[in-house]
Tab-separated table of C-alpha atoms in Angstrom:
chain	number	residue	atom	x	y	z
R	1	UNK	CA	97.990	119.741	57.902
R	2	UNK	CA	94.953	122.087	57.390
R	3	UNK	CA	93.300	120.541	60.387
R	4	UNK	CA	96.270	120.792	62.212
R	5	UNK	CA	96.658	124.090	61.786
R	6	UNK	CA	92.970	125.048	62.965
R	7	UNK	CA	93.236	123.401	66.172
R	8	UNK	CA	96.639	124.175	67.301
R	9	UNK	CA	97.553	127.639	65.132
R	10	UNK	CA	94.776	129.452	64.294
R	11	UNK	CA	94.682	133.448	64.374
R	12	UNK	CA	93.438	134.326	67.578
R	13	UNK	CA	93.470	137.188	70.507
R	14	UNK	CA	97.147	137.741	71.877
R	15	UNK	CA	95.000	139.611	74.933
R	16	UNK	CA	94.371	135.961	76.043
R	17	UNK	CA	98.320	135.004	76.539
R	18	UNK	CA	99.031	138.189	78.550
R	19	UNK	CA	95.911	137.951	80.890
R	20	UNK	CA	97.986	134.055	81.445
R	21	UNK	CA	100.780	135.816	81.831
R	22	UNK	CA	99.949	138.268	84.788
R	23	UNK	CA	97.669	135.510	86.157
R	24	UNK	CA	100.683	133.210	86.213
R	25	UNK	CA	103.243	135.405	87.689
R	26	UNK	CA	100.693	136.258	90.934
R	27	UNK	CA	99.752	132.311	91.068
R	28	UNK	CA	103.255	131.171	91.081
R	29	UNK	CA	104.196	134.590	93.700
R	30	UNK	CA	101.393	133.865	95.966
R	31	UNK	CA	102.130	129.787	95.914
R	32	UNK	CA	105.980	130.671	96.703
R	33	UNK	CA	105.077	133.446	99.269
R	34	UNK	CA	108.085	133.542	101.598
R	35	UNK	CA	109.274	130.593	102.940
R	36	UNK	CA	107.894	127.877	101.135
R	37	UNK	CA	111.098	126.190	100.436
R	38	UNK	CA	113.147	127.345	103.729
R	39	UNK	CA	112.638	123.825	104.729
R	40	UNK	CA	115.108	122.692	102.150
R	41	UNK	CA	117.520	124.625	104.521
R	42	UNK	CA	116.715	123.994	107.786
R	43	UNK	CA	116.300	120.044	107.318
R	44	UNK	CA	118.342	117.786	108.811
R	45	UNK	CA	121.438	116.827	106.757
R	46	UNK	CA	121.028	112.640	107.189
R	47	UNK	CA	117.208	113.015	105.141
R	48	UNK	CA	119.139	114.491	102.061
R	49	UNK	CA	118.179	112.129	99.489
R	50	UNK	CA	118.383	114.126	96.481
R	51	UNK	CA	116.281	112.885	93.170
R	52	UNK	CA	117.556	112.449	89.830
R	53	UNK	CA	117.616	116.156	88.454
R	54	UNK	CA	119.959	117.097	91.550
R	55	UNK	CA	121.874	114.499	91.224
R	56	UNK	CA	122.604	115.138	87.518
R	57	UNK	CA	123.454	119.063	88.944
R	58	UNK	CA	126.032	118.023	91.316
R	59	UNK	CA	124.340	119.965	94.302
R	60	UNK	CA	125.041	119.171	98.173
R	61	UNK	CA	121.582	120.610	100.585
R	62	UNK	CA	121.695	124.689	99.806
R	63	UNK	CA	122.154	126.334	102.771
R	64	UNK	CA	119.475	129.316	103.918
R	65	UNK	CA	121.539	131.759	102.400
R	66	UNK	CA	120.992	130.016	98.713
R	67	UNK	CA	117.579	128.886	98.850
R	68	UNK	CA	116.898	133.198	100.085
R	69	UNK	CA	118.987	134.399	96.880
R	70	UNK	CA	117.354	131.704	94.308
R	71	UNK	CA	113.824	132.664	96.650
R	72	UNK	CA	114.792	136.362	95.438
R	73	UNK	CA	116.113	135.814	92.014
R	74	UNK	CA	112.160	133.882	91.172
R	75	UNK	CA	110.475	136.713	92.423
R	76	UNK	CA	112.054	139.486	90.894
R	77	UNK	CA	111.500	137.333	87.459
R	78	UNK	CA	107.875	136.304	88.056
R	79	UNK	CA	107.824	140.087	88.579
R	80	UNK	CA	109.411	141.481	85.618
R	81	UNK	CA	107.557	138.632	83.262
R	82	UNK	CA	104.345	139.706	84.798
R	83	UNK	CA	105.073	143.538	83.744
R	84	UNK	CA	106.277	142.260	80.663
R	85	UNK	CA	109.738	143.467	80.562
R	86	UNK	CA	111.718	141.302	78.465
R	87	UNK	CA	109.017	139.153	79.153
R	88	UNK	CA	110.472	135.526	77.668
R	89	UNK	CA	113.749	135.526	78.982
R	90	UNK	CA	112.418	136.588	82.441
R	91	UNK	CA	109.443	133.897	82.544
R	92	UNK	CA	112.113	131.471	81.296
R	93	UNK	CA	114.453	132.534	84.190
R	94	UNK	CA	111.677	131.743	86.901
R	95	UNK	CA	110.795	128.232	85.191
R	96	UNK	CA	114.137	126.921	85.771
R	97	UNK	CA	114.390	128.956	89.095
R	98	UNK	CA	111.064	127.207	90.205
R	99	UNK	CA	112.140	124.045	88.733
R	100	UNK	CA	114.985	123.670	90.499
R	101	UNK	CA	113.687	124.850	93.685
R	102	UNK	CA	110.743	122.253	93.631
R	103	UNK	CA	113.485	119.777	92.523
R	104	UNK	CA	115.210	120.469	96.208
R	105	UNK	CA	112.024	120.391	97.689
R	106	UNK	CA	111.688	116.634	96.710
R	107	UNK	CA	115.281	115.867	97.588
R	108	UNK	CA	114.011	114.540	101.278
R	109	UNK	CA	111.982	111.478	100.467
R	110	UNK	CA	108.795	112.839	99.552
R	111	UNK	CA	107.582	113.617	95.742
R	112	UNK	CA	105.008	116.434	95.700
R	113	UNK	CA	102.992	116.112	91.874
R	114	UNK	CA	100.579	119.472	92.920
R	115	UNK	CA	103.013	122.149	90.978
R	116	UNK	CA	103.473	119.663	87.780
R	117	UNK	CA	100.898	121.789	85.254
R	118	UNK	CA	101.681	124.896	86.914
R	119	UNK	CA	105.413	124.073	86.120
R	120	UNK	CA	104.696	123.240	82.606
R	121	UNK	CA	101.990	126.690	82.132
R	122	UNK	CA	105.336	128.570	82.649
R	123	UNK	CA	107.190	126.608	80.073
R	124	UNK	CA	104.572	126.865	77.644
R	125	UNK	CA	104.127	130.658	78.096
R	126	UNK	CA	107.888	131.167	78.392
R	127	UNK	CA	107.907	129.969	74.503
R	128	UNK	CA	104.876	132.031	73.423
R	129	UNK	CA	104.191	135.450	72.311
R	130	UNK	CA	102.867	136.569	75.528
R	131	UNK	CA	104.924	139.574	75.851
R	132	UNK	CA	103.300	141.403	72.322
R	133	UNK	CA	100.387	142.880	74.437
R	134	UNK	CA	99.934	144.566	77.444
R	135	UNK	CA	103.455	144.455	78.484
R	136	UNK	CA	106.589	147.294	78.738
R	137	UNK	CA	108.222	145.614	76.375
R	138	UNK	CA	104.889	146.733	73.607
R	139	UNK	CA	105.374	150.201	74.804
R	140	UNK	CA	108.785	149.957	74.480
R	141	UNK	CA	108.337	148.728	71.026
R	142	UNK	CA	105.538	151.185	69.950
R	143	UNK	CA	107.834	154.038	71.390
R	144	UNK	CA	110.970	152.447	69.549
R	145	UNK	CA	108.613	151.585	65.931
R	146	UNK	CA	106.040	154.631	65.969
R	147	UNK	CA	102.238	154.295	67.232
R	148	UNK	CA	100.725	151.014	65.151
R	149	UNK	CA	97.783	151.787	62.902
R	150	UNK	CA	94.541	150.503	65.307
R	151	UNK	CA	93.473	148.789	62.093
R	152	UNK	CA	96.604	146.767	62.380
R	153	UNK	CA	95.320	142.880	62.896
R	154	UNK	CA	98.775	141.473	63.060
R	155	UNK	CA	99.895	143.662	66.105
R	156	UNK	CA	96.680	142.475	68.103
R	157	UNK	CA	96.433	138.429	67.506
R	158	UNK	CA	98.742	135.824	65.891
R	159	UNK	CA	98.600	132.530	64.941
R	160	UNK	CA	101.122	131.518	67.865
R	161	UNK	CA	98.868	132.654	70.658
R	162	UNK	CA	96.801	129.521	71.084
R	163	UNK	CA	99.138	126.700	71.025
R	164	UNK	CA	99.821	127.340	74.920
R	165	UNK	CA	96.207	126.810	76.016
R	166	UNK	CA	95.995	123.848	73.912
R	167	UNK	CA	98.951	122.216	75.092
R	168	UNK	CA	98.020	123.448	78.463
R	169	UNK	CA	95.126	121.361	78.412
R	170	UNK	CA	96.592	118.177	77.134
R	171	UNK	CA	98.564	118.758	79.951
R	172	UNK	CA	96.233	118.520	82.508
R	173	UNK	CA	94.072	115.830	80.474
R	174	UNK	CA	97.269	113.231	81.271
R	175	UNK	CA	98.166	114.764	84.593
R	176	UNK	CA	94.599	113.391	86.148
R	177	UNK	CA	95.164	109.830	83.302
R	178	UNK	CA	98.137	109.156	84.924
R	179	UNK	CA	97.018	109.175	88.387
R	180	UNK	CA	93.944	107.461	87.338
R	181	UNK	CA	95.945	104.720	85.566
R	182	UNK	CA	98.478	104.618	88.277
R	183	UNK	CA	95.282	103.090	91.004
R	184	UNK	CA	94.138	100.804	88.168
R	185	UNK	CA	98.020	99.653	87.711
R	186	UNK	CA	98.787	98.992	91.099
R	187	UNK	CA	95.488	97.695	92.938
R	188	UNK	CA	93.208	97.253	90.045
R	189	UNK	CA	89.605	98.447	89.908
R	190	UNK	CA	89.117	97.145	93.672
R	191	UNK	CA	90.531	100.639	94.339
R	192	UNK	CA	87.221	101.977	93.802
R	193	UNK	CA	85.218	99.319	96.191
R	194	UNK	CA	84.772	102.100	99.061
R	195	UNK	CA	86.869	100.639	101.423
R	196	UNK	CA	90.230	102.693	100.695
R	197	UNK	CA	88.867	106.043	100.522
R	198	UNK	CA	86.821	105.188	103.861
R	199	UNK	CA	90.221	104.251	104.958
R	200	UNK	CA	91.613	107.728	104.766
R	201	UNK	CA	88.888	109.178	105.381
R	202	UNK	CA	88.765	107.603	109.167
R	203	UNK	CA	92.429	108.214	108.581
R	204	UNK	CA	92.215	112.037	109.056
R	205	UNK	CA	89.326	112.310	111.099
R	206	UNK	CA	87.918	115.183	109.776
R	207	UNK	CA	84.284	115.312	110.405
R	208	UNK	CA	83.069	115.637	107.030
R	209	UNK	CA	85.011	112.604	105.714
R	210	UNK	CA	83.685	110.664	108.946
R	211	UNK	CA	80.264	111.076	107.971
R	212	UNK	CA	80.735	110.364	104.161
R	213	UNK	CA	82.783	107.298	105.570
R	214	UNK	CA	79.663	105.974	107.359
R	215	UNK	CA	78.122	105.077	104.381
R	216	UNK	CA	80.281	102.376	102.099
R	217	UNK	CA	77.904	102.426	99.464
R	218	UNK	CA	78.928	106.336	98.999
R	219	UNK	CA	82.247	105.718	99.615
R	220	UNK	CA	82.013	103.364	96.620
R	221	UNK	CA	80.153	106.133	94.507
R	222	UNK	CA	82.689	108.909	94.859
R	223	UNK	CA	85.714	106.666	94.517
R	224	UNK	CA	84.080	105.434	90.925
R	225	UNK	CA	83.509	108.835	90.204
R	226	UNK	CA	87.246	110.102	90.814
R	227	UNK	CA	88.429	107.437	88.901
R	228	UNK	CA	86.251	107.829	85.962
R	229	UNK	CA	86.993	111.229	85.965
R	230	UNK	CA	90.793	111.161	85.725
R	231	UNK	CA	90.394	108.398	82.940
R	232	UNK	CA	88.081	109.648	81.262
R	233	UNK	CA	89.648	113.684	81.232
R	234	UNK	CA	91.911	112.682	77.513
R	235	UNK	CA	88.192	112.595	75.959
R	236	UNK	CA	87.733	116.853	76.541
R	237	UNK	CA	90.587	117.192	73.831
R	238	UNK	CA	88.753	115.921	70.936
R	239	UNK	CA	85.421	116.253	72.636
R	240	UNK	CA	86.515	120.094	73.272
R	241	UNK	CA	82.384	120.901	74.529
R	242	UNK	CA	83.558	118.316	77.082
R	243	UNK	CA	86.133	120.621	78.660
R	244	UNK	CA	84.125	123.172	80.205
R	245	UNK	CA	82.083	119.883	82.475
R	246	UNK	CA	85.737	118.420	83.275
R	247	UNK	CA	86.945	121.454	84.143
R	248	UNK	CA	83.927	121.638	86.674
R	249	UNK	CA	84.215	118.228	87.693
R	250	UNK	CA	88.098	119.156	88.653
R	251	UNK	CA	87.205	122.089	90.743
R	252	UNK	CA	84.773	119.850	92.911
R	253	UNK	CA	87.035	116.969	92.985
R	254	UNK	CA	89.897	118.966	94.445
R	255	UNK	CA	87.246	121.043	97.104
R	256	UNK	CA	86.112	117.677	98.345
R	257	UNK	CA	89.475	116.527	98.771
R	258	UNK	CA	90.070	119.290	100.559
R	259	UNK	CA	86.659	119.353	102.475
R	260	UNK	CA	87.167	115.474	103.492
R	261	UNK	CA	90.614	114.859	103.847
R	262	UNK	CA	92.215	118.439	103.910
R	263	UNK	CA	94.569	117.641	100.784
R	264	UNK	CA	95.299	120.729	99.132
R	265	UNK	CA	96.270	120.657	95.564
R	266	UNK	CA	94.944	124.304	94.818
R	267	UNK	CA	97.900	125.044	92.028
R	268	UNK	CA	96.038	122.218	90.009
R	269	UNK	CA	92.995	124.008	89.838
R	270	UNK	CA	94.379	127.675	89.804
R	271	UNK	CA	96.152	126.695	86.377
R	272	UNK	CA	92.199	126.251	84.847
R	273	UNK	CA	92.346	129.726	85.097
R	274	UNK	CA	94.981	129.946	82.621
R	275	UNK	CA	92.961	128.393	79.886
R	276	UNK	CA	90.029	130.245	79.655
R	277	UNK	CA	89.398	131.852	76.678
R	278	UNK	CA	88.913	135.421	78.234
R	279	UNK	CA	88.367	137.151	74.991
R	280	UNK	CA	85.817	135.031	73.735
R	281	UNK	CA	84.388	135.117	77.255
R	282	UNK	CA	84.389	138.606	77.267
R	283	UNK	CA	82.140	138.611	73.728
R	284	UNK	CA	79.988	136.341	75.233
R	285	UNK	CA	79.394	138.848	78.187
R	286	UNK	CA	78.715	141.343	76.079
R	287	UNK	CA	76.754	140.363	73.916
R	288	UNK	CA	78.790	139.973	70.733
R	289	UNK	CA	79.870	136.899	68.517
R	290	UNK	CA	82.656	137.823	66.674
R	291	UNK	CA	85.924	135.973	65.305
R	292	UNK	CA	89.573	136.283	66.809
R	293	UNK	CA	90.537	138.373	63.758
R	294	UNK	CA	87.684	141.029	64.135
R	295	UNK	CA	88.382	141.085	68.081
R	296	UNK	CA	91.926	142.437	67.224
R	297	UNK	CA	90.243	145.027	64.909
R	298	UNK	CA	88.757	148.073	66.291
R	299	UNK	CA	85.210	148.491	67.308
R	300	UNK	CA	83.017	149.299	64.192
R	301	UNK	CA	85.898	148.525	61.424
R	302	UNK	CA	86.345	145.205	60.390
R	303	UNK	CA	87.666	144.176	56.682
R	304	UNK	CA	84.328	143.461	54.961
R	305	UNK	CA	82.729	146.861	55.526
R	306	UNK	CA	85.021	150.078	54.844
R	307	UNK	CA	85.927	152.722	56.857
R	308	UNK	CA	83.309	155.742	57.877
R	309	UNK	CA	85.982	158.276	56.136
R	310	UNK	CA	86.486	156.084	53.203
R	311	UNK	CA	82.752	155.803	52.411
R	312	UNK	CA	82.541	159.813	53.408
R	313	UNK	CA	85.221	160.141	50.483
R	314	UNK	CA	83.328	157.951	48.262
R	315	UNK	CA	79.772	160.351	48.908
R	316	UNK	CA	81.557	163.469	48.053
R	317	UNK	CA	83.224	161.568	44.938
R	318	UNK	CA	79.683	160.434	44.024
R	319	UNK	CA	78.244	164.523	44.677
């Protein structure tokens, strides 16, 4: 239990879960923009094939009027749990707002899988303590509750505010497994003999991919490496100096797919950016090493050395 509790809850920065939460809100805003889903409207009616979460929901295709006030109701949400006003309830509100909306999205016989860990990042923040920092509803409290002392550990870091990135991670870890297991499922490890990613390569004729598809024997090397990297990803969570390099490795294996074959999955790599640990980064930057409870301290106080006015007491009691 004591080793659960230092990976999963140990006392650390709450700064981290509201940088995740602004960086969240303006992922999820810019990825909606402003007509992302008017195709559910204006599709034709005999595609409707709605998927299992619809279904369950009882809903007929939205008309444009719908899928404009549910566009509306997500952004005014991602806005207000961005700001941090009642920050829970309204990132909770634009998780089942987005959820549904990507649900309709997939109601015409295409899945899209790109928004999956995005999708789950604003579950996993919508059940977190994001809102104690940097948000109206802190001022709101500290108006409400009096100014907190700036000695005051407990108002700066908790032992709730790591769990997200953690689960985050494992997250992404089986995201990239699954699709890795899914090629070895279905066509074995023949998937990764060159000639299928040469295939769609030639397939979309960009000229990049045309000239890595010239060459089978590098055809054969990238498809290994894809493959070993989304099986081998689950290692970074026990390995954890491992997630750093796969974190790498996944921004240059979604730029090449991009590069080669113009598949954009950017939401998969623009949720890395809610696991870094910008605290500790921000230590690093500067130059200091200290722990998660001292961060939350004020600069030049921490609980092993007193106060400058207690030991200026302590002089004059000593005179």
């Amino acid at each position: 239990m004591q080793a659960w509790r230092r990976v999963w809850f140990p006392l650390a920065p709450l700064s981290d879960l509201a940088i995740a939460r602004v960086l969240l809100a303006l992922i999820v805003l810019w990825l909606n923009g402003r007509s992302r889903f008017a195709s559910v409207a204006n599709a034709p009616a005999f595609t409707w094939d709605p998927v299992a979460l619809v279904r369950l929901l009882g809903l007929d295709q939205p008309s444009a009027e719908q899928m404009h006030a549910l566009h509306v109701a997500t952004r005014a949400l991602l806005v207000a749990g961005g700001l941090g006003i009642f920050t829970n309830l309204a990132l909770l509100g634009a998780f089942l707002l987005q959820l549904l909306q990507e649900a309709l999205l997939n109601c015409f016989g295409k899945v899209a899988h790109s928004t999956i860990p995005l999708l789950h990042a604003m579950l996993f923040l919508a059940l977190s303590p994001c809102g104690r920092v940097w948000s109206v509803d802190a001022l709101v409290r500290r108006r409400w509750r009096g100014a907190e002392p700036r000695h005051d550990v407990a108002a700066r870091s908790s032992r709730f505010a790591r769990w997200p990135f953690e689960l985050l991670f494992v997250e992404l870890a089986f995201y990239y497994f699954d699709a890795g297991l899914s090629k070895v499922v279905t066509s074995g490890f023949a998937w990764a003999d060159g000639a299928t990613l040469q295939y769609y390569l030639l397939h979309r004729g960009l000229p990049a991919g045309e000239w890595v598809a010239s060459s089978l024997t590098l055809c054969r090397v990238l498809s290994w490496g894809a493959l070993l990297f989304e099986l081998g990803f689950p290692l970074a969570i026990v390995v954890r100096r491992l997630r750093l390099p796969f974190l790498g490795l996944g921004v240059l294996f979604h730029l090449g797919n991009h590069v080669l074959m113009n598949l954009s999955f950017w939401p998969v790599p623009a949720t890395y950016l809610l696991a870094v640990p910008w605290s500790e980064l921000r230590r690093t930057l500067g130059g200091r090493r200290r722990s998660p409870a001292a961060d939350a301290e004020p600069s030049g106080e921490t609980s092993s050395a007193p106060p400058r006015r207690a030991l200026a007491a302590g002089g004059k009691l000593a005179t």
